[in-house]
Structure formats: structure tokens, C-alpha cells
PDB file of C-alpha atoms in Angstrom:
ATOM      1  CA  UNK A 224     -24.792  13.488   4.852  1.00 35.00           C
ATOM      2  CA  UNK A 225     -27.548  14.919   7.020  1.00 37.00           C
ATOM      3  CA  UNK A 226     -26.837  16.899  10.155  1.00 37.00           C
ATOM      4  CA  UNK A 227     -28.310  16.021  13.534  1.00 39.00           C
ATOM      5  CA  UNK A 228     -31.385  17.996  14.487  1.00 41.00           C
ATOM      6  CA  UNK A 229     -30.975  17.197  18.192  1.00 45.00           C
ATOM      7  CA  UNK A 230     -29.770  19.499  20.920  1.00 45.00           C
ATOM      8  CA  UNK A 231     -27.585  19.377  24.017  1.00 48.00           C
ATOM      9  CA  UNK A 232     -24.980  16.636  24.280  1.00 48.00           C
ATOM     10  CA  UNK A 233     -26.376  14.779  21.266  1.00 47.00           C
ATOM     11  CA  UNK A 234     -25.921  17.832  19.063  1.00 47.00           C
ATOM     12  CA  UNK A 235     -22.453  18.462  20.455  1.00 49.00           C
ATOM     13  CA  UNK A 236     -21.339  14.914  19.694  1.00 47.00           C
ATOM     14  CA  UNK A 237     -22.826  14.933  16.194  1.00 63.00           C
ATOM     15  CA  UNK A 238     -19.798  16.523  14.443  1.00 65.00           C
ATOM     16  CA  UNK A 239     -17.559  13.742  15.735  1.00 67.00           C
ATOM     17  CA  UNK A 240     -20.040  11.111  14.612  1.00 66.00           C
ATOM     18  CA  UNK A 241     -20.292  12.761  11.210  1.00 58.00           C
ATOM     19  CA  UNK A 242     -16.504  12.808  10.866  1.00 70.00           C
ATOM     20  CA  UNK A 243     -16.376   9.105  11.712  1.00 73.00           C
ATOM     21  CA  UNK A 244     -19.088   8.381   9.125  1.00 73.00           C
ATOM     22  CA  UNK A 245     -17.252  10.399   6.479  1.00 74.00           C
ATOM     23  CA  UNK A 246     -13.989   8.621   7.293  1.00 78.00           C
ATOM     24  CA  UNK A 247     -15.683   5.222   7.172  1.00 79.00           C
ATOM     25  CA  UNK A 248     -17.326   6.060   3.835  1.00 79.00           C
ATOM     26  CA  UNK A 249     -14.010   7.212   2.400  1.00 86.00           C
ATOM     27  CA  UNK A 250     -12.284   4.023   3.531  1.00 87.00           C
ATOM     28  CA  UNK A 251     -15.017   1.919   1.925  1.00 87.00           C
ATOM     29  CA  UNK A 252     -14.655   3.886  -1.313  1.00 91.00           C
ATOM     30  CA  UNK A 253     -10.872   3.518  -1.304  1.00 92.00           C
ATOM     31  CA  UNK A 254     -11.084  -0.218  -0.655  1.00 91.00           C
ATOM     32  CA  UNK A 255     -13.609  -0.580  -3.483  1.00 92.00           C
ATOM     33  CA  UNK A 256     -11.538   1.579  -5.843  1.00 91.00           C
ATOM     34  CA  UNK A 257      -8.386  -0.442  -5.084  1.00 89.00           C
ATOM     35  CA  UNK A 258     -10.210  -3.687  -5.920  1.00 88.00           C
ATOM     36  CA  UNK A 259     -11.566  -2.248  -9.167  1.00 90.00           C
ATOM     37  CA  UNK A 260      -8.172  -0.807 -10.137  1.00 85.00           C
ATOM     38  CA  UNK A 261      -6.536  -4.206  -9.601  1.00 80.00           C
ATOM     39  CA  UNK A 262      -9.149  -5.858 -11.812  1.00 82.00           C
ATOM     40  CA  UNK A 263      -9.530  -3.193 -14.495  1.00 83.00           C
ATOM     41  CA  UNK A 264      -6.849  -0.512 -14.102  1.00 79.00           C
ATOM     42  CA  UNK A 265      -7.183   3.123 -13.061  1.00 79.00           C
ATOM     43  CA  UNK A 266      -9.327   4.000 -16.087  1.00 83.00           C
ATOM     44  CA  UNK A 267     -12.161   1.793 -14.837  1.00 88.00           C
ATOM     45  CA  UNK A 268     -15.571   3.540 -14.900  1.00 92.00           C
ATOM     46  CA  UNK A 269     -16.485   5.399 -11.725  1.00 93.00           C
ATOM     47  CA  UNK A 270     -19.840   3.619 -11.760  1.00 94.00           C
ATOM     48  CA  UNK A 271     -17.987   0.323 -11.216  1.00 94.00           C
ATOM     49  CA  UNK A 272     -16.285   1.745  -8.149  1.00 93.00           C
ATOM     50  CA  UNK A 273     -19.554   3.172  -6.855  1.00 93.00           C
ATOM     51  CA  UNK A 274     -21.308  -0.160  -7.357  1.00 94.00           C
ATOM     52  CA  UNK A 275     -18.537  -2.034  -5.551  1.00 93.00           C
ATOM     53  CA  UNK A 276     -18.774   0.412  -2.630  1.00 91.00           C
ATOM     54  CA  UNK A 277     -22.583   0.362  -2.607  1.00 90.00           C
ATOM     55  CA  UNK A 278     -22.955   4.107  -3.185  1.00 89.00           C
ATOM     56  CA  UNK A 279     -23.980   6.420  -5.994  1.00 91.00           C
ATOM     57  CA  UNK A 280     -21.473   7.930  -8.417  1.00 92.00           C
ATOM     58  CA  UNK A 281     -22.214  11.350  -6.927  1.00 93.00           C
ATOM     59  CA  UNK A 282     -20.793  10.173  -3.623  1.00 90.00           C
ATOM     60  CA  UNK A 283     -17.539   9.160  -5.304  1.00 92.00           C
ATOM     61  CA  UNK A 284     -17.205  12.554  -6.982  1.00 92.00           C
ATOM     62  CA  UNK A 285     -18.082  14.371  -3.765  1.00 91.00           C
ATOM     63  CA  UNK A 286     -15.150  12.753  -1.983  1.00 90.00           C
ATOM     64  CA  UNK A 287     -12.787  12.677  -4.982  1.00 92.00           C
ATOM     65  CA  UNK A 288     -13.659  15.325  -7.605  1.00 92.00           C
ATOM     66  CA  UNK A 289     -11.167  14.052 -10.217  1.00 88.00           C
ATOM     67  CA  UNK A 290      -9.809  10.648 -11.169  1.00 85.00           C
ATOM     68  CA  UNK A 291      -6.306  11.803 -10.211  1.00 82.00           C
ATOM     69  CA  UNK A 292      -7.612  12.663  -6.731  1.00 87.00           C
ATOM     70  CA  UNK A 293      -9.007   9.146  -6.423  1.00 89.00           C
ATOM     71  CA  UNK A 294      -5.879   7.435  -7.745  1.00 86.00           C
ATOM     72  CA  UNK A 295      -3.645   9.360  -5.347  1.00 86.00           C
ATOM     73  CA  UNK A 296      -5.960   8.657  -2.416  1.00 90.00           C
ATOM     74  CA  UNK A 297      -6.012   4.931  -3.225  1.00 89.00           C
ATOM     75  CA  UNK A 298      -2.221   4.883  -3.480  1.00 87.00           C
ATOM     76  CA  UNK A 299      -1.788   6.647  -0.134  1.00 91.00           C
ATOM     77  CA  UNK A 300      -4.406   4.357   1.427  1.00 91.00           C
ATOM     78  CA  UNK A 301      -2.495   1.284   0.248  1.00 90.00           C
ATOM     79  CA  UNK A 302       0.832   2.712   1.426  1.00 93.00           C
ATOM     80  CA  UNK A 303      -0.700   3.330   4.848  1.00 94.00           C
ATOM     81  CA  UNK A 304      -2.081  -0.212   4.966  1.00 93.00           C
ATOM     82  CA  UNK A 305       1.343  -1.611   4.064  1.00 95.00           C
ATOM     83  CA  UNK A 306       3.011   0.532   6.726  1.00 97.00           C
ATOM     84  CA  UNK A 307       0.493  -0.485   9.396  1.00 97.00           C
ATOM     85  CA  UNK A 308       0.964  -4.156   8.511  1.00 97.00           C
ATOM     86  CA  UNK A 309       4.621  -4.166   9.598  1.00 98.00           C
ATOM     87  CA  UNK A 310       4.084  -3.836  13.363  1.00 97.00           C
ATOM     88  CA  UNK A 311       0.990  -6.049  13.178  1.00 98.00           C
ATOM     89  CA  UNK A 312       2.960  -8.836  11.478  1.00 98.00           C
ATOM     90  CA  UNK A 313       5.783  -8.561  14.001  1.00 97.00           C
ATOM     91  CA  UNK A 314       3.237  -8.999  16.770  1.00 97.00           C
ATOM     92  CA  UNK A 315       1.412 -11.938  15.166  1.00 98.00           C
ATOM     93  CA  UNK A 316       4.187 -13.901  13.415  1.00 97.00           C
ATOM     94  CA  UNK A 317       6.164 -16.680  15.117  1.00 97.00           C
ATOM     95  CA  UNK A 318       9.514 -15.028  14.277  1.00 96.00           C
ATOM     96  CA  UNK A 319      10.728 -11.654  12.945  1.00 97.00           C
ATOM     97  CA  UNK A 320      11.989 -13.434   9.825  1.00 96.00           C
ATOM     98  CA  UNK A 321       8.518 -14.764   9.129  1.00 96.00           C
ATOM     99  CA  UNK A 322       7.089 -11.274   9.669  1.00 98.00           C
ATOM    100  CA  UNK A 323       9.629  -9.879   7.202  1.00 97.00           C
ATOM    101  CA  UNK A 324       8.773 -12.482   4.558  1.00 96.00           C
ATOM    102  CA  UNK A 325       5.043 -11.855   4.964  1.00 97.00           C
ATOM    103  CA  UNK A 326       5.490  -8.100   4.787  1.00 97.00           C
ATOM    104  CA  UNK A 327       7.701  -8.323   1.717  1.00 97.00           C
ATOM    105  CA  UNK A 328       5.050 -10.432  -0.030  1.00 94.00           C
ATOM    106  CA  UNK A 329       2.431  -7.816   0.859  1.00 94.00           C
ATOM    107  CA  UNK A 330       4.716  -5.038  -0.376  1.00 94.00           C
ATOM    108  CA  UNK A 331       5.400  -6.857  -3.647  1.00 92.00           C
ATOM    109  CA  UNK A 332       1.682  -7.406  -4.159  1.00 88.00           C
ATOM    110  CA  UNK A 333       1.112  -3.679  -3.681  1.00 87.00           C
ATOM    111  CA  UNK A 334       3.783  -2.825  -6.255  1.00 86.00           C
ATOM    112  CA  UNK A 335       2.484  -5.309  -8.824  1.00 81.00           C
ATOM    113  CA  UNK A 336      -1.121  -4.148  -8.564  1.00 74.00           C
ATOM    114  CA  UNK A 337      -0.738  -0.349  -8.592  1.00 70.00           C
ATOM    115  CA  UNK A 338      -2.053  -0.274 -12.171  1.00 52.00           C
ATOM    116  CA  UNK A 339      -1.442   2.884 -14.179  1.00 58.00           C
ATOM    117  CA  UNK A 340      -0.354   5.180 -11.354  1.00 60.00           C
ATOM    118  CA  UNK A 341       2.576   6.650 -13.282  1.00 55.00           C
ATOM    119  CA  UNK A 342       0.421   7.286 -16.348  1.00 57.00           C
ATOM    120  CA  UNK A 343      -2.314   8.855 -14.251  1.00 58.00           C
ATOM    121  CA  UNK A 344       0.175  11.168 -12.546  1.00 56.00           C
ATOM    122  CA  UNK A 345       2.541  11.955 -15.422  1.00 56.00           C
ATOM    123  CA  UNK A 346       0.978  15.372 -16.038  1.00 56.00           C
ATOM    124  CA  UNK A 347       1.773  16.364 -12.453  1.00 59.00           C
ATOM    125  CA  UNK A 348       5.452  15.699 -11.802  1.00 60.00           C
ATOM    126  CA  UNK A 349       5.446  17.620  -8.521  1.00 65.00           C
ATOM    127  CA  UNK A 350       2.482  15.565  -7.326  1.00 67.00           C
ATOM    128  CA  UNK A 351       4.187  12.327  -8.287  1.00 71.00           C
ATOM    129  CA  UNK A 352       7.377  13.333  -6.480  1.00 78.00           C
ATOM    130  CA  UNK A 353       5.361  14.191  -3.375  1.00 84.00           C
ATOM    131  CA  UNK A 354       3.693  10.794  -3.532  1.00 85.00           C
ATOM    132  CA  UNK A 355       7.027   9.014  -3.914  1.00 85.00           C
ATOM    133  CA  UNK A 356       8.392  10.894  -0.904  1.00 90.00           C
ATOM    134  CA  UNK A 357       5.343   9.813   1.103  1.00 92.00           C
ATOM    135  CA  UNK A 358       5.948   6.222   0.003  1.00 91.00           C
ATOM    136  CA  UNK A 359       9.543   6.316   1.258  1.00 94.00           C
ATOM    137  CA  UNK A 360       8.767   8.197   4.472  1.00 96.00           C
ATOM    138  CA  UNK A 361       6.098   5.677   5.463  1.00 96.00           C
ATOM    139  CA  UNK A 362       7.637   2.410   4.323  1.00 96.00           C
ATOM    140  CA  UNK A 363      11.410   2.658   4.755  1.00 97.00           C
ATOM    141  CA  UNK A 364      11.180   2.884   8.582  1.00 98.00           C
ATOM    142  CA  UNK A 365       8.803  -0.107   8.659  1.00 98.00           C
ATOM    143  CA  UNK A 366      11.097  -2.217   6.495  1.00 98.00           C
ATOM    144  CA  UNK A 367      14.102  -1.093   8.550  1.00 98.00           C
ATOM    145  CA  UNK A 368      12.477  -2.305  11.762  1.00 98.00           C
ATOM    146  CA  UNK A 369      11.602  -5.664  10.206  1.00 98.00           C
ATOM    147  CA  UNK A 370      15.146  -6.143   8.924  1.00 97.00           C
ATOM    148  CA  UNK A 371      16.673  -5.097  12.242  1.00 97.00           C
ATOM    149  CA  UNK A 372      14.439  -7.456  14.217  1.00 97.00           C
ATOM    150  CA  UNK A 373      15.139 -10.392  11.891  1.00 96.00           C
ATOM    151  CA  UNK A 374      18.884  -9.701  11.921  1.00 95.00           C
ATOM    152  CA  UNK A 375      18.932  -9.395  15.733  1.00 95.00           C
ATOM    153  CA  UNK A 376      17.190 -12.774  15.911  1.00 95.00           C
ATOM    154  CA  UNK A 377      19.955 -14.276  13.762  1.00 94.00           C
ATOM    155  CA  UNK A 378      17.584 -15.131  10.915  1.00 95.00           C
ATOM    156  CA  UNK A 379      19.057 -12.968   8.139  1.00 95.00           C
ATOM    157  CA  UNK A 380      22.270 -11.191   7.282  1.00 92.00           C
ATOM    158  CA  UNK A 381      22.592  -7.668   8.640  1.00 92.00           C
ATOM    159  CA  UNK A 382      24.282  -5.835   5.764  1.00 93.00           C
ATOM    160  CA  UNK A 383      21.197  -5.051   3.663  1.00 94.00           C
ATOM    161  CA  UNK A 384      19.404  -1.736   4.135  1.00 96.00           C
ATOM    162  CA  UNK A 385      15.666  -1.228   3.821  1.00 97.00           C
ATOM    163  CA  UNK A 386      16.101   1.054   0.818  1.00 97.00           C
ATOM    164  CA  UNK A 387      18.303  -1.494  -0.972  1.00 96.00           C
ATOM    165  CA  UNK A 388      15.805  -4.289  -0.332  1.00 97.00           C
ATOM    166  CA  UNK A 389      12.793  -2.209  -1.373  1.00 96.00           C
ATOM    167  CA  UNK A 390      14.580  -1.017  -4.502  1.00 94.00           C
ATOM    168  CA  UNK A 391      15.457  -4.594  -5.399  1.00 95.00           C
ATOM    169  CA  UNK A 392      11.874  -5.728  -4.876  1.00 94.00           C
ATOM    170  CA  UNK A 393      10.654  -2.824  -6.991  1.00 91.00           C
ATOM    171  CA  UNK A 394      12.969  -3.800  -9.837  1.00 92.00           C
ATOM    172  CA  UNK A 395      11.721  -7.403  -9.711  1.00 93.00           C
ATOM    173  CA  UNK A 396       8.121  -6.177  -9.933  1.00 88.00           C
ATOM    174  CA  UNK A 397       8.545  -3.938 -12.982  1.00 84.00           C
ATOM    175  CA  UNK A 398       6.150  -4.957 -15.756  1.00 79.00           C
ATOM    176  CA  UNK A 399       4.885  -7.992 -13.859  1.00 80.00           C
ATOM    177  CA  UNK A 400       1.220  -7.081 -14.322  1.00 76.00           C
ATOM    178  CA  UNK A 401       1.543  -7.242 -18.113  1.00 78.00           C
ATOM    179  CA  UNK A 402       3.369 -10.583 -18.406  1.00 85.00           C
ATOM    180  CA  UNK A 403       1.440 -13.641 -17.178  1.00 86.00           C
ATOM    181  CA  UNK A 404       4.545 -15.814 -17.628  1.00 92.00           C
ATOM    182  CA  UNK A 405       6.413 -13.875 -14.945  1.00 92.00           C
ATOM    183  CA  UNK A 406       5.691 -14.423 -11.245  1.00 91.00           C
ATOM    184  CA  UNK A 407       7.240 -11.410  -9.535  1.00 91.00           C
ATOM    185  CA  UNK A 408       6.168 -12.453  -6.065  1.00 90.00           C
ATOM    186  CA  UNK A 409       7.944 -15.810  -6.435  1.00 92.00           C
ATOM    187  CA  UNK A 410      11.129 -14.041  -7.472  1.00 94.00           C
ATOM    188  CA  UNK A 411      10.812 -11.693  -4.505  1.00 94.00           C
ATOM    189  CA  UNK A 412      10.331 -14.688  -2.196  1.00 93.00           C
ATOM    190  CA  UNK A 413      13.575 -16.157  -3.589  1.00 93.00           C
ATOM    191  CA  UNK A 414      15.309 -12.851  -2.866  1.00 93.00           C
ATOM    192  CA  UNK A 415      14.216 -12.986   0.769  1.00 93.00           C
ATOM    193  CA  UNK A 416      15.174 -16.662   1.004  1.00 92.00           C
ATOM    194  CA  UNK A 417      18.609 -15.655  -0.258  1.00 91.00           C
ATOM    195  CA  UNK A 418      18.995 -13.308   2.693  1.00 92.00           C
ATOM    196  CA  UNK A 419      18.482 -16.268   4.987  1.00 87.00           C
ATOM    197  CA  UNK A 420      20.631 -18.793   3.130  1.00 49.00           C
ATOM    198  CA  UNK A 421      23.577 -16.420   2.941  1.00 49.00           C
ATOM    199  CA  UNK A 422      23.635 -16.162   6.743  1.00 41.00           C
ATOM    200  CA  UNK A 423      25.754 -18.875   8.354  1.00 47.00           C
ATOM    201  CA  UNK A 424      26.326 -19.208  12.090  1.00 44.00           C
ATOM    202  CA  UNK A 425      29.959 -19.145  13.075  1.00 38.00           C
TER     203      UNK A 425
END
């Protein structure tokens, strides 16, 4: 990325503009990599990711020197997107229960499509543990808020914690990407529907 050759206020504002450009380029790369990983797994050629993002392979390597760097960045990017979706869905959905169901479907989709992460990270147990901690730190509070809002609205039972629900969803999603006969997201939807059906007004 070229530096500004201007002076004065233009030159002073250039670093901020450059940072925004770098951030935007990284986001585009991560979005492209996520799409390619979903389609082809984490071993997909870097040239495919570069082509999807509309950049050269050198740009990919400049931002993410190793494949593990890229896989971790994509994972964190998707976790962040899932976390950010919680408040957005609460604001845009007709009820908290609807927001919860939509978020759970998004969360399940994320779990089903994170192709090969464990294999890519298995040589770095500390790195994998750090990533799992990030996953919990970002998503458990979001899920907790959704559950609390839906329970307060009388839409679901109130005795299920976010960790229990997320763990249950995770178990339902295990191996789903390798078995076309199994629809994990449908099973997860039934789990959420069960939360509602088990709640009965007194």
C-alpha cells in the first residue's frame, strides 16, 4: 500500500486512511477465505482465496504469512460476526424468541461450516485453547442475553444456561458436514422449539 506524498492535514490524516484501507482489505480477505473454506475446506489453494477477494496471492501472504494464521483469523472473524449478530437480531426481530431462534441458526451454521479447524490447529494446542477461550468469552454473554430476553418475555423456559444450550447445539453439529443425510440445523431448530413447547403459562 502506497503512502501519501501530500503534506499538512492531508499527510496527517493519511495514516488513519491507510489503517482503514488495511482493515477493509483484511475483512474482504477473511470473507473470501470463509467462503472458500466452506466450499473446499481449509486446505483450499491460496490462489482461490486471492481470486475470490480480487487480490494477488502476495497480498494474502502479506496479511497472513501462514495457513494457520489465516484459519485462525477467519475463525475469529466469524466468531465476531456471530457475536455482533446477537444485539442486531434483538433490535430487528419482532420478539426476543425470534431473535434467539435466528441467532441459534446462525451459530449452528458457523459450527457446521468451520471445516478442518481442529486439524489445522492440532499442532498448536495452546493456540487452540486460546481460540476456544475467545469463542466462549465472545459468544456466551451474547447467548445469555438472548435467553434472558426471551425468558423475560415469557417465550421460553428460564432454566437453561447459555453454555448448556451452546454445548447441546455443538453436539448436534458434530460431523454434520460429512454426512449429507443429516440436517444438523433442523435438529437444532427442534431443540429451540422444545424450549418453547416445554414452557406452559400457569
